[in-house]
Structure formats: structure tokens, C-alpha cells
Short mmCIF file of C-alpha atoms in Angstrom, two decimals:
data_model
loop_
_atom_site.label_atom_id
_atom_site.label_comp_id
_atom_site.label_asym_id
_atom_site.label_seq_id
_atom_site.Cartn_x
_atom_site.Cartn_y
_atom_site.Cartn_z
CA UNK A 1 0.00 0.00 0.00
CA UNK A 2 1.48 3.53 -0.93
CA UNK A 3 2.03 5.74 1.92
CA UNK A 4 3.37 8.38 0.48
CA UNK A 5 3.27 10.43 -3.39
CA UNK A 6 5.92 9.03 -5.73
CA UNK A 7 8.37 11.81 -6.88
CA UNK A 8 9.20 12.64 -9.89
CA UNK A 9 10.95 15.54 -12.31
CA UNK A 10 10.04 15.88 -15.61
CA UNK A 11 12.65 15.79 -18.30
CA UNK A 12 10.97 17.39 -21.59
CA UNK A 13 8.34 19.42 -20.66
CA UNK A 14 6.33 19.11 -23.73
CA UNK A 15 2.67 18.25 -24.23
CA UNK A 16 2.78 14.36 -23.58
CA UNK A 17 5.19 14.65 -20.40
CA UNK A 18 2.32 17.58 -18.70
CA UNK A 19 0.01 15.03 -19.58
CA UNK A 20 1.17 11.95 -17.47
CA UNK A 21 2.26 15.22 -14.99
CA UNK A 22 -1.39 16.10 -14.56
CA UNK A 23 -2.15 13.15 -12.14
CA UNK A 24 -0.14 15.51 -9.20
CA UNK A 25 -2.56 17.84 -9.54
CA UNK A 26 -5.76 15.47 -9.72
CA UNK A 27 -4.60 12.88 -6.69
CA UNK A 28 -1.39 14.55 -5.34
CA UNK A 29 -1.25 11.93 -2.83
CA UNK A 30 -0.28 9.33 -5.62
CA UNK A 31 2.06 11.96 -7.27
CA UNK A 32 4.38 14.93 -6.63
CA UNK A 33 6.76 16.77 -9.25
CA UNK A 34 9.71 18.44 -7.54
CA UNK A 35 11.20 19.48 -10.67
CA UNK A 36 12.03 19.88 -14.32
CA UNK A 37 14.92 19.50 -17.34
CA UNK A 38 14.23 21.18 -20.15
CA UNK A 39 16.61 24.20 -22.29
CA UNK A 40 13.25 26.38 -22.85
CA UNK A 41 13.33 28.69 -19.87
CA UNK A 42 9.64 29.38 -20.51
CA UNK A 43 8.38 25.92 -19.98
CA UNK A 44 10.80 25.26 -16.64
CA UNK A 45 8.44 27.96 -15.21
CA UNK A 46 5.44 26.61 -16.39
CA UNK A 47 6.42 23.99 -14.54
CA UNK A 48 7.11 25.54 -11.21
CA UNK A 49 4.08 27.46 -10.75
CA UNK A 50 1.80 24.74 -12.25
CA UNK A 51 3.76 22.13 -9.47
CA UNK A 52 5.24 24.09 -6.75
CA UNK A 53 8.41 23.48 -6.73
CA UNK A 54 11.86 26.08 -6.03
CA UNK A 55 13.51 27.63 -9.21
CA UNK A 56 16.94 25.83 -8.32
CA UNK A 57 15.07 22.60 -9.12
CA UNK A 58 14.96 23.66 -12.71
CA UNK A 59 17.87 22.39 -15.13
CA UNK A 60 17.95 23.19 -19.01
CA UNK A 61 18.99 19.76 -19.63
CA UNK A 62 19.42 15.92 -18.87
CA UNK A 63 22.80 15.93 -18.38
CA UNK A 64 22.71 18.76 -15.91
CA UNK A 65 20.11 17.08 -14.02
CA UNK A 66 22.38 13.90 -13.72
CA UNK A 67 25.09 16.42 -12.51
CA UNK A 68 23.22 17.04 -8.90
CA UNK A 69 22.50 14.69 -5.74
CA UNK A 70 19.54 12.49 -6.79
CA UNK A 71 16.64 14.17 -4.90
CA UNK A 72 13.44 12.17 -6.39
CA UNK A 73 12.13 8.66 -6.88
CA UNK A 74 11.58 8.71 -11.06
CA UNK A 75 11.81 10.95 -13.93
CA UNK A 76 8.95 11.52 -16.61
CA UNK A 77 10.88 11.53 -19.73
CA UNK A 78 9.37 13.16 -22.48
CA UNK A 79 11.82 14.38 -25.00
CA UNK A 80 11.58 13.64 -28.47
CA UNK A 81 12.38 10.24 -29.66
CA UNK A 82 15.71 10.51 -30.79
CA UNK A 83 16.49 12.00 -27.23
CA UNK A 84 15.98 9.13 -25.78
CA UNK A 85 19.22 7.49 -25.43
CA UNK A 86 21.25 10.78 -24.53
CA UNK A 87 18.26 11.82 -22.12
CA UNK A 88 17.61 8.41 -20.56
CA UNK A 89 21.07 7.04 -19.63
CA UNK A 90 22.51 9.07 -17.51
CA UNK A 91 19.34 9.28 -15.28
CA UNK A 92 19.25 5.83 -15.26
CA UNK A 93 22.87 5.34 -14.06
CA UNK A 94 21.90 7.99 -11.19
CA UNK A 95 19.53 5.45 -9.89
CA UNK A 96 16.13 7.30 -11.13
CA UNK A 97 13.48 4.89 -12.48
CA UNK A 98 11.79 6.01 -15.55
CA UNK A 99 8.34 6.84 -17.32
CA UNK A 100 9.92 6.53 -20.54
CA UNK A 101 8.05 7.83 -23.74
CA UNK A 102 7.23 5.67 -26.77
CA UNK A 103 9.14 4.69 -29.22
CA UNK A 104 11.67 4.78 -26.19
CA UNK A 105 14.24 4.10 -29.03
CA UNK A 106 15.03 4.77 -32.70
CA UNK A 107 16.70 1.64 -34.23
CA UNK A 108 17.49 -1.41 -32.88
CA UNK A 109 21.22 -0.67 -31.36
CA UNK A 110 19.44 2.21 -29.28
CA UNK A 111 17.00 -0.38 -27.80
CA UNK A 112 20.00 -2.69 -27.47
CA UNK A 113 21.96 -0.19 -25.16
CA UNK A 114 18.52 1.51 -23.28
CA UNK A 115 18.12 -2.46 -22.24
CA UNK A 116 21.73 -2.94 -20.82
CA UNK A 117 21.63 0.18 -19.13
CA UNK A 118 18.10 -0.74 -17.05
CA UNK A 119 19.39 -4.23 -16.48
CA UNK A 120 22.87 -3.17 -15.27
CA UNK A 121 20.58 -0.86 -12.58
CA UNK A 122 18.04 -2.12 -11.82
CA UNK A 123 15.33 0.56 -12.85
CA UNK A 124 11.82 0.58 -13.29
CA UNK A 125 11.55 1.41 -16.40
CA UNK A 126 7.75 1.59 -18.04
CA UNK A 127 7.03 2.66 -21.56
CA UNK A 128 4.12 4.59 -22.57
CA UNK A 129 2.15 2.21 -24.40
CA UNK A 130 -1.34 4.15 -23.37
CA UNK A 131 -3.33 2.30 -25.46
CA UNK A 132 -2.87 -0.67 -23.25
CA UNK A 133 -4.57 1.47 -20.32
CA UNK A 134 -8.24 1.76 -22.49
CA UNK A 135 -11.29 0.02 -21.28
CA UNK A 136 -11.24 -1.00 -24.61
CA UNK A 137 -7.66 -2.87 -25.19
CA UNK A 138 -8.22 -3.87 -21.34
CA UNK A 139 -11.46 -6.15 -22.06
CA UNK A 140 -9.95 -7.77 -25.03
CA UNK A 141 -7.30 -8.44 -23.41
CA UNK A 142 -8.91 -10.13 -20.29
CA UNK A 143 -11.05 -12.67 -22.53
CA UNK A 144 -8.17 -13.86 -24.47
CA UNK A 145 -6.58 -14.40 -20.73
CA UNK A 146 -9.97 -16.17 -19.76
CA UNK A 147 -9.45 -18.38 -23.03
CA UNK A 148 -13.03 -17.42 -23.99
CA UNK A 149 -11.68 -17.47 -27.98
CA UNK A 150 -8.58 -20.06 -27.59
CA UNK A 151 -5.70 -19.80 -29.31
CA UNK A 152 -4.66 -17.21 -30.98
CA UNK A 153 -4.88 -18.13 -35.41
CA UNK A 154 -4.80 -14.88 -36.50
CA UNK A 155 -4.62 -10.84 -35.32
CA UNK A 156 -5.85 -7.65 -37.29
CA UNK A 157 -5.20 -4.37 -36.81
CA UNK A 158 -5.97 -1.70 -38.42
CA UNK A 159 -5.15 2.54 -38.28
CA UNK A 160 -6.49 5.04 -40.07
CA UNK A 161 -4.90 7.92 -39.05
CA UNK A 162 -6.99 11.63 -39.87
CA UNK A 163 -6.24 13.92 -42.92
CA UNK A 164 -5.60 16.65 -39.75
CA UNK A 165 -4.00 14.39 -37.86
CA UNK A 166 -2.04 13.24 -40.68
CA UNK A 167 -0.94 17.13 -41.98
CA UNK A 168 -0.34 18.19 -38.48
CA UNK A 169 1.76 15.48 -37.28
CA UNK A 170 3.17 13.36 -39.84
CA UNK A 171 3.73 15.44 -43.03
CA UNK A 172 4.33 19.38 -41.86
CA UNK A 173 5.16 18.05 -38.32
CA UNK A 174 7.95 17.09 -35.81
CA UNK A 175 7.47 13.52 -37.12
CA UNK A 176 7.64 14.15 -41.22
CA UNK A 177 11.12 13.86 -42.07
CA UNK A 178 12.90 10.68 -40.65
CA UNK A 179 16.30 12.66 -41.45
CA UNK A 180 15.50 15.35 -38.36
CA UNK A 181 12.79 13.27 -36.20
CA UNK A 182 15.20 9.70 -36.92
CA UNK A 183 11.81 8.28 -36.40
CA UNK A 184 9.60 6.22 -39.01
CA UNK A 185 5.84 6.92 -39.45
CA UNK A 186 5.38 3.04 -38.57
CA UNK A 187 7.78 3.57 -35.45
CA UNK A 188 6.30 7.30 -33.94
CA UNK A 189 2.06 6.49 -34.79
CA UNK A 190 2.09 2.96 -34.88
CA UNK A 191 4.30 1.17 -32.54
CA UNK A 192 1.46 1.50 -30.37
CA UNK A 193 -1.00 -0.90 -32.47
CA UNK A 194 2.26 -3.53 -32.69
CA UNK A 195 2.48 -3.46 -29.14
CA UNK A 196 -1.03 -4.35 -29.33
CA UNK A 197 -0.67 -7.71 -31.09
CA UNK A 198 2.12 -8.72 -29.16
CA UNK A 199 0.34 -8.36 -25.51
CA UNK A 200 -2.27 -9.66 -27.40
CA UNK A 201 -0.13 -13.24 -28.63
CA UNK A 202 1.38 -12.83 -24.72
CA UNK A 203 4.29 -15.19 -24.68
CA UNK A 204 4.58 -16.06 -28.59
CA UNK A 205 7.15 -14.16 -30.67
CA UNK A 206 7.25 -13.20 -34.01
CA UNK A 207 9.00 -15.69 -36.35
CA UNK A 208 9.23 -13.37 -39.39
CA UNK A 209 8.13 -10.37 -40.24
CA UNK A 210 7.36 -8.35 -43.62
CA UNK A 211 6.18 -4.87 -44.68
CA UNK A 212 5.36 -2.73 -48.12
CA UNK A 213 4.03 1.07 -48.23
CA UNK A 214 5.18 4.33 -50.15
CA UNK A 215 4.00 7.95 -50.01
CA UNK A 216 1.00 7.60 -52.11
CA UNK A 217 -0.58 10.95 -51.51
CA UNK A 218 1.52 13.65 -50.51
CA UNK A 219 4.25 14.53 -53.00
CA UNK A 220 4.64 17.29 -55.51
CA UNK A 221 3.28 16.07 -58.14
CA UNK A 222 -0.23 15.43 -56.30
CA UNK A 223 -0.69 19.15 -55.95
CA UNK A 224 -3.83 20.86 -57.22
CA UNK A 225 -2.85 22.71 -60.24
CA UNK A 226 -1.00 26.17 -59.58
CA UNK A 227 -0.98 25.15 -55.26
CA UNK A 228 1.43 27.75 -54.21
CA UNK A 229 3.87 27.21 -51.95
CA UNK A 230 2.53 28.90 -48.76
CA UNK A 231 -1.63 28.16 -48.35
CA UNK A 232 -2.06 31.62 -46.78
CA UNK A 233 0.50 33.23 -48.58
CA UNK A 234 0.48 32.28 -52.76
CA UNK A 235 -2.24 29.64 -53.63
CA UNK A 236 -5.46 29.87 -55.42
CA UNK A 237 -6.37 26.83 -53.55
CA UNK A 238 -6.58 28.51 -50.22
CA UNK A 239 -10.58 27.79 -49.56
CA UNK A 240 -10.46 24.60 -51.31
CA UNK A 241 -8.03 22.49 -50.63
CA UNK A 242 -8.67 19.64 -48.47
CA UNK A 243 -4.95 20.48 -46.72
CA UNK A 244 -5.69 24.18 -46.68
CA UNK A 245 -3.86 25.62 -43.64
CA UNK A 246 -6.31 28.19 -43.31
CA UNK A 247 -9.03 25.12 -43.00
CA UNK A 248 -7.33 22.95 -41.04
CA UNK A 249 -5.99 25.51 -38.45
CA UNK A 250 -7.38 28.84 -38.67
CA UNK A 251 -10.72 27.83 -38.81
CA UNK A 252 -9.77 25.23 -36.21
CA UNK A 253 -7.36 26.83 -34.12
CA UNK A 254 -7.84 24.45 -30.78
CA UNK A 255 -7.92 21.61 -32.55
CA UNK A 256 -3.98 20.93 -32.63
CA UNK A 257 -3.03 23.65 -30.31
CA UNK A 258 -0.09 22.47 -28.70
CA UNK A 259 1.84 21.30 -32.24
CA UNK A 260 0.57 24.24 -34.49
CA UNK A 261 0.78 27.59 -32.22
CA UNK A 262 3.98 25.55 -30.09
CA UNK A 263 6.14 29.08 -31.54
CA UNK A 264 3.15 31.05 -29.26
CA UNK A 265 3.12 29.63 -26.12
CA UNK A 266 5.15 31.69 -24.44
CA UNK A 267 1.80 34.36 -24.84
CA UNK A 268 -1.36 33.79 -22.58
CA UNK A 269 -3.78 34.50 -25.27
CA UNK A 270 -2.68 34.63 -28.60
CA UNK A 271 -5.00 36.61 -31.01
CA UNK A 272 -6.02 34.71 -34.36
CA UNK A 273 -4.08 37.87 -36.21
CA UNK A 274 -0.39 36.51 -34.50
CA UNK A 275 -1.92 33.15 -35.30
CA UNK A 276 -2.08 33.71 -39.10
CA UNK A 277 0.85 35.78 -39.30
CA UNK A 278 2.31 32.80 -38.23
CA UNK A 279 1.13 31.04 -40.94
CA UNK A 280 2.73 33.09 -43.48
CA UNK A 281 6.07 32.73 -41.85
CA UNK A 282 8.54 30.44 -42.17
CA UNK A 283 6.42 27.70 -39.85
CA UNK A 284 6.52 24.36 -41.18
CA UNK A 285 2.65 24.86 -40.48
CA UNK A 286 2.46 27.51 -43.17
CA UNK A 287 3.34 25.02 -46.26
CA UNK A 288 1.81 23.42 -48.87
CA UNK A 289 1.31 19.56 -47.77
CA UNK A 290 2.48 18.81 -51.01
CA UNK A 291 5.46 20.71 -51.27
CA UNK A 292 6.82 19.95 -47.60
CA UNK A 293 9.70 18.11 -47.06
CA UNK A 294 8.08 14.95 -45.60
CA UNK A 295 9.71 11.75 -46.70
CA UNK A 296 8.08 9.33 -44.17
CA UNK A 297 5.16 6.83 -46.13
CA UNK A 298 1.68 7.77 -46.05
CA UNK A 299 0.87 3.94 -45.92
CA UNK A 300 1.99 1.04 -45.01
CA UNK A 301 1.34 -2.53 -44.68
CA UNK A 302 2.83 -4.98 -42.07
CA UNK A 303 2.46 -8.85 -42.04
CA UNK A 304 4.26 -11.05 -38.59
CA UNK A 305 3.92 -15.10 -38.65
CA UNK A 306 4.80 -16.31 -35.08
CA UNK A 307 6.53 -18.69 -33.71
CA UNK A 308 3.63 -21.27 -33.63
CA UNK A 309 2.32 -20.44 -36.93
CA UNK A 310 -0.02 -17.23 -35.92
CA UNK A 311 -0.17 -14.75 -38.33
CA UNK A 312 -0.68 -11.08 -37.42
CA UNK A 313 -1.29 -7.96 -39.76
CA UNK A 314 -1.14 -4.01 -39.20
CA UNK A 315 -2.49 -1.68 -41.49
CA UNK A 316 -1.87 1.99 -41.17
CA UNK A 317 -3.52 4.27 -43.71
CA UNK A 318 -2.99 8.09 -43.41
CA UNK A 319 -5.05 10.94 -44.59
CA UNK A 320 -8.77 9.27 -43.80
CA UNK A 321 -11.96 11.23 -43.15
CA UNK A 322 -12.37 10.18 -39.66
CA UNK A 323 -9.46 8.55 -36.87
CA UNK A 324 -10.40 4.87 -36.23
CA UNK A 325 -8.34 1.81 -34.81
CA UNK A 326 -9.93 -1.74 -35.58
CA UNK A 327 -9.19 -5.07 -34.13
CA UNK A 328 -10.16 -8.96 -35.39
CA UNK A 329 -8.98 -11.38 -33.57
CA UNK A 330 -10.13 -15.04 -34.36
CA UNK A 331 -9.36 -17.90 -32.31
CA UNK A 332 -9.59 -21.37 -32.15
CA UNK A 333 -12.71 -21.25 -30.13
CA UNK A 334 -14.40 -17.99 -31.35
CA UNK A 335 -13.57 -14.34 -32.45
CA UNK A 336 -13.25 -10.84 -30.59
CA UNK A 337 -13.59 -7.44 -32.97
CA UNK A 338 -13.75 -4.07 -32.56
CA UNK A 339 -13.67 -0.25 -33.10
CA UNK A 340 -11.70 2.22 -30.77
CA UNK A 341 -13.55 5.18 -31.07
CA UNK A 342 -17.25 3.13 -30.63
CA UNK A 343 -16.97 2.01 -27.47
CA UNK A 344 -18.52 -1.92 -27.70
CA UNK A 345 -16.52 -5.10 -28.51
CA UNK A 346 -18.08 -8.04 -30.31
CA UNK A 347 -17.30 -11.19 -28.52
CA UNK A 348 -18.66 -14.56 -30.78
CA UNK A 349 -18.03 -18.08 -29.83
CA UNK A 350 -18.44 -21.57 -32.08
CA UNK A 351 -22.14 -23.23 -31.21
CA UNK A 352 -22.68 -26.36 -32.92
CA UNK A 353 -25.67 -27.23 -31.17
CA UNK A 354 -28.81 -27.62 -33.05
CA UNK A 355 -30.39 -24.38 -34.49
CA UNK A 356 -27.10 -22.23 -33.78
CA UNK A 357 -24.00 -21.02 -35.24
CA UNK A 358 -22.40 -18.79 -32.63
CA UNK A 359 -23.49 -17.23 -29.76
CA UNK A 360 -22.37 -13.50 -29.30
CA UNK A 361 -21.67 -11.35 -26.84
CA UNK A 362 -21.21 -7.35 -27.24
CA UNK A 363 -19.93 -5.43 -24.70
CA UNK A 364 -20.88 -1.67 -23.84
CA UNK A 365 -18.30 0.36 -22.62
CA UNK A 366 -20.26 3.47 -23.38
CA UNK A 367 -20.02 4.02 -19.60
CA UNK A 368 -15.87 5.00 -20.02
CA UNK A 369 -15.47 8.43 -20.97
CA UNK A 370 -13.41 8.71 -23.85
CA UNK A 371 -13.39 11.46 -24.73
CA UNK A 372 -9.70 11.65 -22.08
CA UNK A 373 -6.32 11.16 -23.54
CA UNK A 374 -6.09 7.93 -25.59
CA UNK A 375 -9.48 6.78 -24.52
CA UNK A 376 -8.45 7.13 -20.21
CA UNK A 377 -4.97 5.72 -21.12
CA UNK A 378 -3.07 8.60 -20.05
CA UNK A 379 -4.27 8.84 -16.49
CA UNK A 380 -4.62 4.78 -16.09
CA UNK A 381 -0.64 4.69 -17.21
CA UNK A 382 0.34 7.67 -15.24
CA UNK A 383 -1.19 5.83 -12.43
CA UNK A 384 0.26 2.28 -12.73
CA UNK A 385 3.39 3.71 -13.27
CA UNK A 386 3.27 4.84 -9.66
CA UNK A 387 2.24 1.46 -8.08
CA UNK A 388 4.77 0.14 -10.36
CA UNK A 389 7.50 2.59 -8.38
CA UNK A 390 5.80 1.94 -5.31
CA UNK A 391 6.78 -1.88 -5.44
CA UNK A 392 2.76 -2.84 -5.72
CA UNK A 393 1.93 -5.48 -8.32
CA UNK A 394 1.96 -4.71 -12.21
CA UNK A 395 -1.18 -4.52 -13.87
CA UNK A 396 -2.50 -6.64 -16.71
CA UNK A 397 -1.52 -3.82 -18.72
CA UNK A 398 1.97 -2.78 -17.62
CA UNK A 399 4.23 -2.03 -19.74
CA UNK A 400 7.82 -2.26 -18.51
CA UNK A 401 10.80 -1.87 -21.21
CA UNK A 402 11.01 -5.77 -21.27
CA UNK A 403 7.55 -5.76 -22.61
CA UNK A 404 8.27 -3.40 -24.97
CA UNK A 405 11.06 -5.30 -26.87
CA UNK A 406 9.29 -7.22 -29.14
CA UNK A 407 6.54 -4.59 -30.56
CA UNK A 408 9.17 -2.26 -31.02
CA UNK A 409 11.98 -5.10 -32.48
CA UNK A 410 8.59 -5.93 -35.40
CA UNK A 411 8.61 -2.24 -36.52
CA UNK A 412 12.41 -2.33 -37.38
CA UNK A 413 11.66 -5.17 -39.21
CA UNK A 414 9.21 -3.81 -40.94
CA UNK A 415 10.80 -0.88 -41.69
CA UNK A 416 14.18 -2.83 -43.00
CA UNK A 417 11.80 -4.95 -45.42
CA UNK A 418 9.97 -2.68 -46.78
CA UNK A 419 13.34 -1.12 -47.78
CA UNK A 420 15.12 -4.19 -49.48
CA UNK A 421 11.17 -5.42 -50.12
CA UNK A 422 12.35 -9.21 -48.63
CA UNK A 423 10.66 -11.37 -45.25
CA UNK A 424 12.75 -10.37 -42.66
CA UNK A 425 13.65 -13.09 -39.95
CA UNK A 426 13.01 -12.09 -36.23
#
């Protein structure tokens, strides 16, 4: 039983890492920040008034933080993906245990040398695999434990990520050129849904694994006919276009707040004039989507066999009218499907008894609000992560960096064949 808050500073005081923060201020007997690491001075403050905590307990980076006396329990680690290494060690080797950020690496040496590094020490280290946190990825996940399905013959999923979602993130965004971000659109949107089938299969590996996709959509030569360069700036297109900068963000100028206005935080209230003067500036938010410099695929295809002769499949499909996350998973006993965003799983089972076929089951989880981050992942994680600290059991859904391996090994695999387009072994 946990008698007293789990402390932690956050390194990378960007949106996600506030977001696991937030449970300090909601039940700050679970959860106290004492400090932050992070080189903008603005958000180190936003941090200590938001938390509490003295001014000397603010360091502009990792490495500075590492420098000091350890004075907390664990460190909320934030930064951006290819951070992760440079950020993570040395706060490891001080002792901290870690709320580590997913894709906690960027290629397979990285994951290699994160791994040592927590074995070596001994951390807690727990990746933030949210999605495993849902009422929705939760209930699956306790019928294929009950053996309500049986075995495992074959898993599904399926992403379609949102034209905004796609613009904002993955083509004009921190995550649309794998030369700066080091990331791959399979590794930063959808080593979440990989992580998926593998708790899913539990203790069965992958055997092989193989991938195709390209950038179908957005490249030059998919512009509308005399698209400018800058939406709000030199095209025609300005109140037509599907991509329209002035569409996606100025008449929706909440809806990816902390990504598109990131450049005006630093002012309470920005007015909608700074906001599309910003848009004619040199923002990566004020380009044409099809003359950015994205080079990460719009699509992509994945296919795993396990080792006992499962097969599993991940489809991610970028620039759809509406966000949606499917799962179909038939067994040898029945089947289990389901949307994310609808809130009910289908649960049918073989009846061969006169007059049936299956008998099914659909559960209403309408009661969840989901509306929260990741469906009420973000909170659930944030709190397991403290009972995981605290030394209280794991829950079904923990996600500690051993966990993590596999997903994470199955998208550099996928990756690497869809490169040299040949099965690669696991």
C-alpha cells in the first residue's frame, strides 16, 4: 500500500510529459513533481508554478540534471524520440526509475543499449504504451486471458490515421522527415498498435516479419494545379483544398493547439491575427502539404507469422476522413472485434448445437469516458506507473521496457523490409 506520493521531475516538458504530470494535480497523494529538465526557460516555469516546486530545481537539460544529488524517486521523460538514449542514460545510471516515452528508441542498437543500461541498474523502467490502459484494449485483453476465444490463429489491426491528424503530425510536423525526427511513421504512430498484437499473442514471438508502403498521396506532383507554396500566402487553392492551412488551423485553431501555435506559447492568449501571421512565416505549419519536405510513407502494410504459426497484420492508412483503430482477432474457439472510437466489442463463440452457429456477446463500454487522452490511457498509465515505483503489483496492462522489446523489435523489421522489399527473420 502507498504511503506516500511518488516523486518525480520531468525531463521534456512538452505536451505528452504535462500530460502523465497532470495526475499531481488530480490525486497529489499518488504523485508529486519536484522538478524539471528542459533548455526552454519558458516551460521550466510553467512547470514551477503549475507544481510548486523552487527555481533551483529547474535544469535546461538531462545531463545537468544527472550532474546534482539524486533528490526524487523517477523521472517523466518526455523528450523527443531521438532524445531518448542521450536523455535516458545518464538518469538511469543515477539510480532514477523512468516513465519513458514511446518509441523509447530509434533503431534497434538504441533499444540494445537503453536495455543494458536498465538491467545493469536495476530501474523501473515503463514505456508509454497508453493504449494498453483503455477500457477498450483492457477487455480484449482479459477474454483472451480467460481463453473465452482459444488460441490465438490470426490478429488484425488496423489505423487510419486523420487527414488533420495526418498534416499536423506526420507530413508538416515534428514527425515528417525521418532525417530530423530519426523516427519512421510506422515507429512514432504505430508502434502503439504492434504493441497491441504482441500483448495480445502474450508469450509467442514473431517468427518473421514483412512490410510494403510508399507515399501515395503527398508529394509534388499530387498538388492541385498552380498550389502555391505557402496556403495563406500564394495559392489559389486557399478555400479549397482539403490540406488548406487556413481550414485545417485557422478555422480550427484548438484543434492541434499544442503542435501548431507551439512558436506562441510563451503568450497567454494569442489573437487569431499573431496566429495567421504565423502562418505566413517560415512555420513548417504555413506550407503546402504537397510541397513539404516529408519523406516518411503515407501507408503502409505490415504482415508477422509467429513462432507457432499465428499470423498477425497491421495496417496503417494516413489521410482518412475520420481517426479509427480496428481489431479482429479469431481464435480457435471464437472471435473478438472491434472499433476504438465506438466504445462496444463483439465477442462470438463456435455453437454447434442444433439451431445455432455462434453465440455472441457485445460489450458496452459506453459508460468509459473517452473522450480523455487515448481513450483514459493517459491517467490509467500515469497511475500504474506509480504502483509500479511503489513496489505494488503490475497490472494486466503494464508495460515495462522488457515488454516493450518485441513490438518495437517488429517495426524495425518492418521498416528494413519494406526497404530491401524481402521477409525479414526475427
Amino acid at each position: 500500500m502507498q504511503t506516500k506520493p511518488v516523486t518525480a521531475i520531468i525531463v521534456g516538458g512538452g505536451h505528452r510529459s504535462f500530460t502523465y504530470a497532470e495526475l499531481a494535480l488530480k490525486q497529489p497523494e499518488m504523485l508529486k513533481i519536484v522538478g524539471i529538465a528542459d533548455p526552454n526557460p519558458f516551460r521550466c516555469e510553467k512547470a514551477r508554478k503549475m507544481f510548486g516546486f523552487p527555481k533551483e530545481n529547474c535544469f535546461s537539460s538531462a545531463d545537468e540534471l544527472a550532474a546534482v544529488p539524486k533528490f526524487a524517486d523517477a523521472v517523466i521523460n518526455g523528450t523527443m524520440d531521438h532524445q531518448h538514449v542521450e536523455t535516458a542514460i545518464p538518469l538511469l545510471k543515477k539510480g532514477y526509475d523512468m516513465l519513458l516515452e514511446k518509441p523509447f528508441a530509434v533503431s534497434l542498437d538504441e533499444l540494445e543499449e537503453i536495455v543494458k543500461t536498465v538491467e545493469e541498474n536495476g530501474n523501473k523502467v515503463m514505456i508509454c504504451h497508453v493504449l494498453r490502459y483503455s477500457p477498450f484494449y483492457i477487455a480484449i485483453k482479459e477474454r483472451i486471458l480467460a481463453g473465452e476465444i482459444g488460441d490465438i490463429i490470426s490478429i488484425n489491426t488496423f489505423e487510419h490515421v486523420s487527414y488533420h491528424h495526418i498534416s499536423t503530425s506526420y507530413v508538416r510536423g515534428k514527425w515528417g522527415n525521418s532525417d530530423n525526427c530519426k523516427t519512421s511513421m510506422l515507429l512514432a504512430k504505430c508502434c502503439h498498435d504492434l504493441d497491441i498484437m504482441m500483448w495480445m499473442m502474450g508469450d509467442v514471438k514473431p517468427q518473421t516479419v514483412s512490410s510494403c508502403g510508399s507515399i501515395f498521396q503527398f508529394k509534388p506532383e499530387m498538388a492541385p494545379e498552380n498550389a502555391g507554396t505557402k496556403c495563406l500566402v500564394d495559392c489559389p487553392h486557399v478555400d479549397t483544398c482539403l490540406y488548406s492551412t487556413k481550414r485545417l488551423y485557422i478555422d480550427h485553431p484548438d484543434r492541434w493547439e499544442c503542435y501548431v501555435w507551439a512558436e506562441l506559447e510563451d503568450r497567454e492568449n494569442a489573437t487569431i491575427e499573431e496566429k495567421i501571421n504565423l502562418l505566413k512565416s517560415d512555420s513548417p505549419y504555413a506550407k503546402c502539404i504537397y510541397k513539404s519536405d516529408n519523406n516518411v510513407v503515407d501507408h503502409q502494410s505490415v504482415m508477422v507469422r509467429f513462432e507457432n504459426g499465428a499470423t498477425g497484420t497491421h495496417n496503417m492508412i494516413g489521410g482518412a476522413a475520420r481517426p479509427l483503430r480496428r481489431i479482429e482477432i479469431v481464435g480457435t474457439k471464437g472471435e473478438i472485434y472491434g472499433e476504438f472510437e465506438h466504445n462496444d466489442i463483439h465477442v462470438l463463440k463456435i455453437n454447434p448445437d442444433p439451431g445455432c452457429e455462434f453465440d455472441e456477446e457485445i460489450i458496452d463500454l459506453s459508460s468509459f469516458d473517452m473522450s480523455q487522452g487515448h481513450g483514459g490511457g493517459d491517467l490509467g498509465l500515469a497511475k500504474d506507473f506509480v504502483s509500479y515505483v511503489s513496489g505494488e503489483k503490475p497490472s494486466v496492462s503494464c508495460t515495462n521496457i522488457f515488454d516493450s522489446i518485441a513490438g518495437h523489435k517488429t517495426v524495425f523489421l518492418a521498416d528494413e523490409s519494406m526497404a530491401c522489399g524481402k521477409t525479414i527473420k526475427y
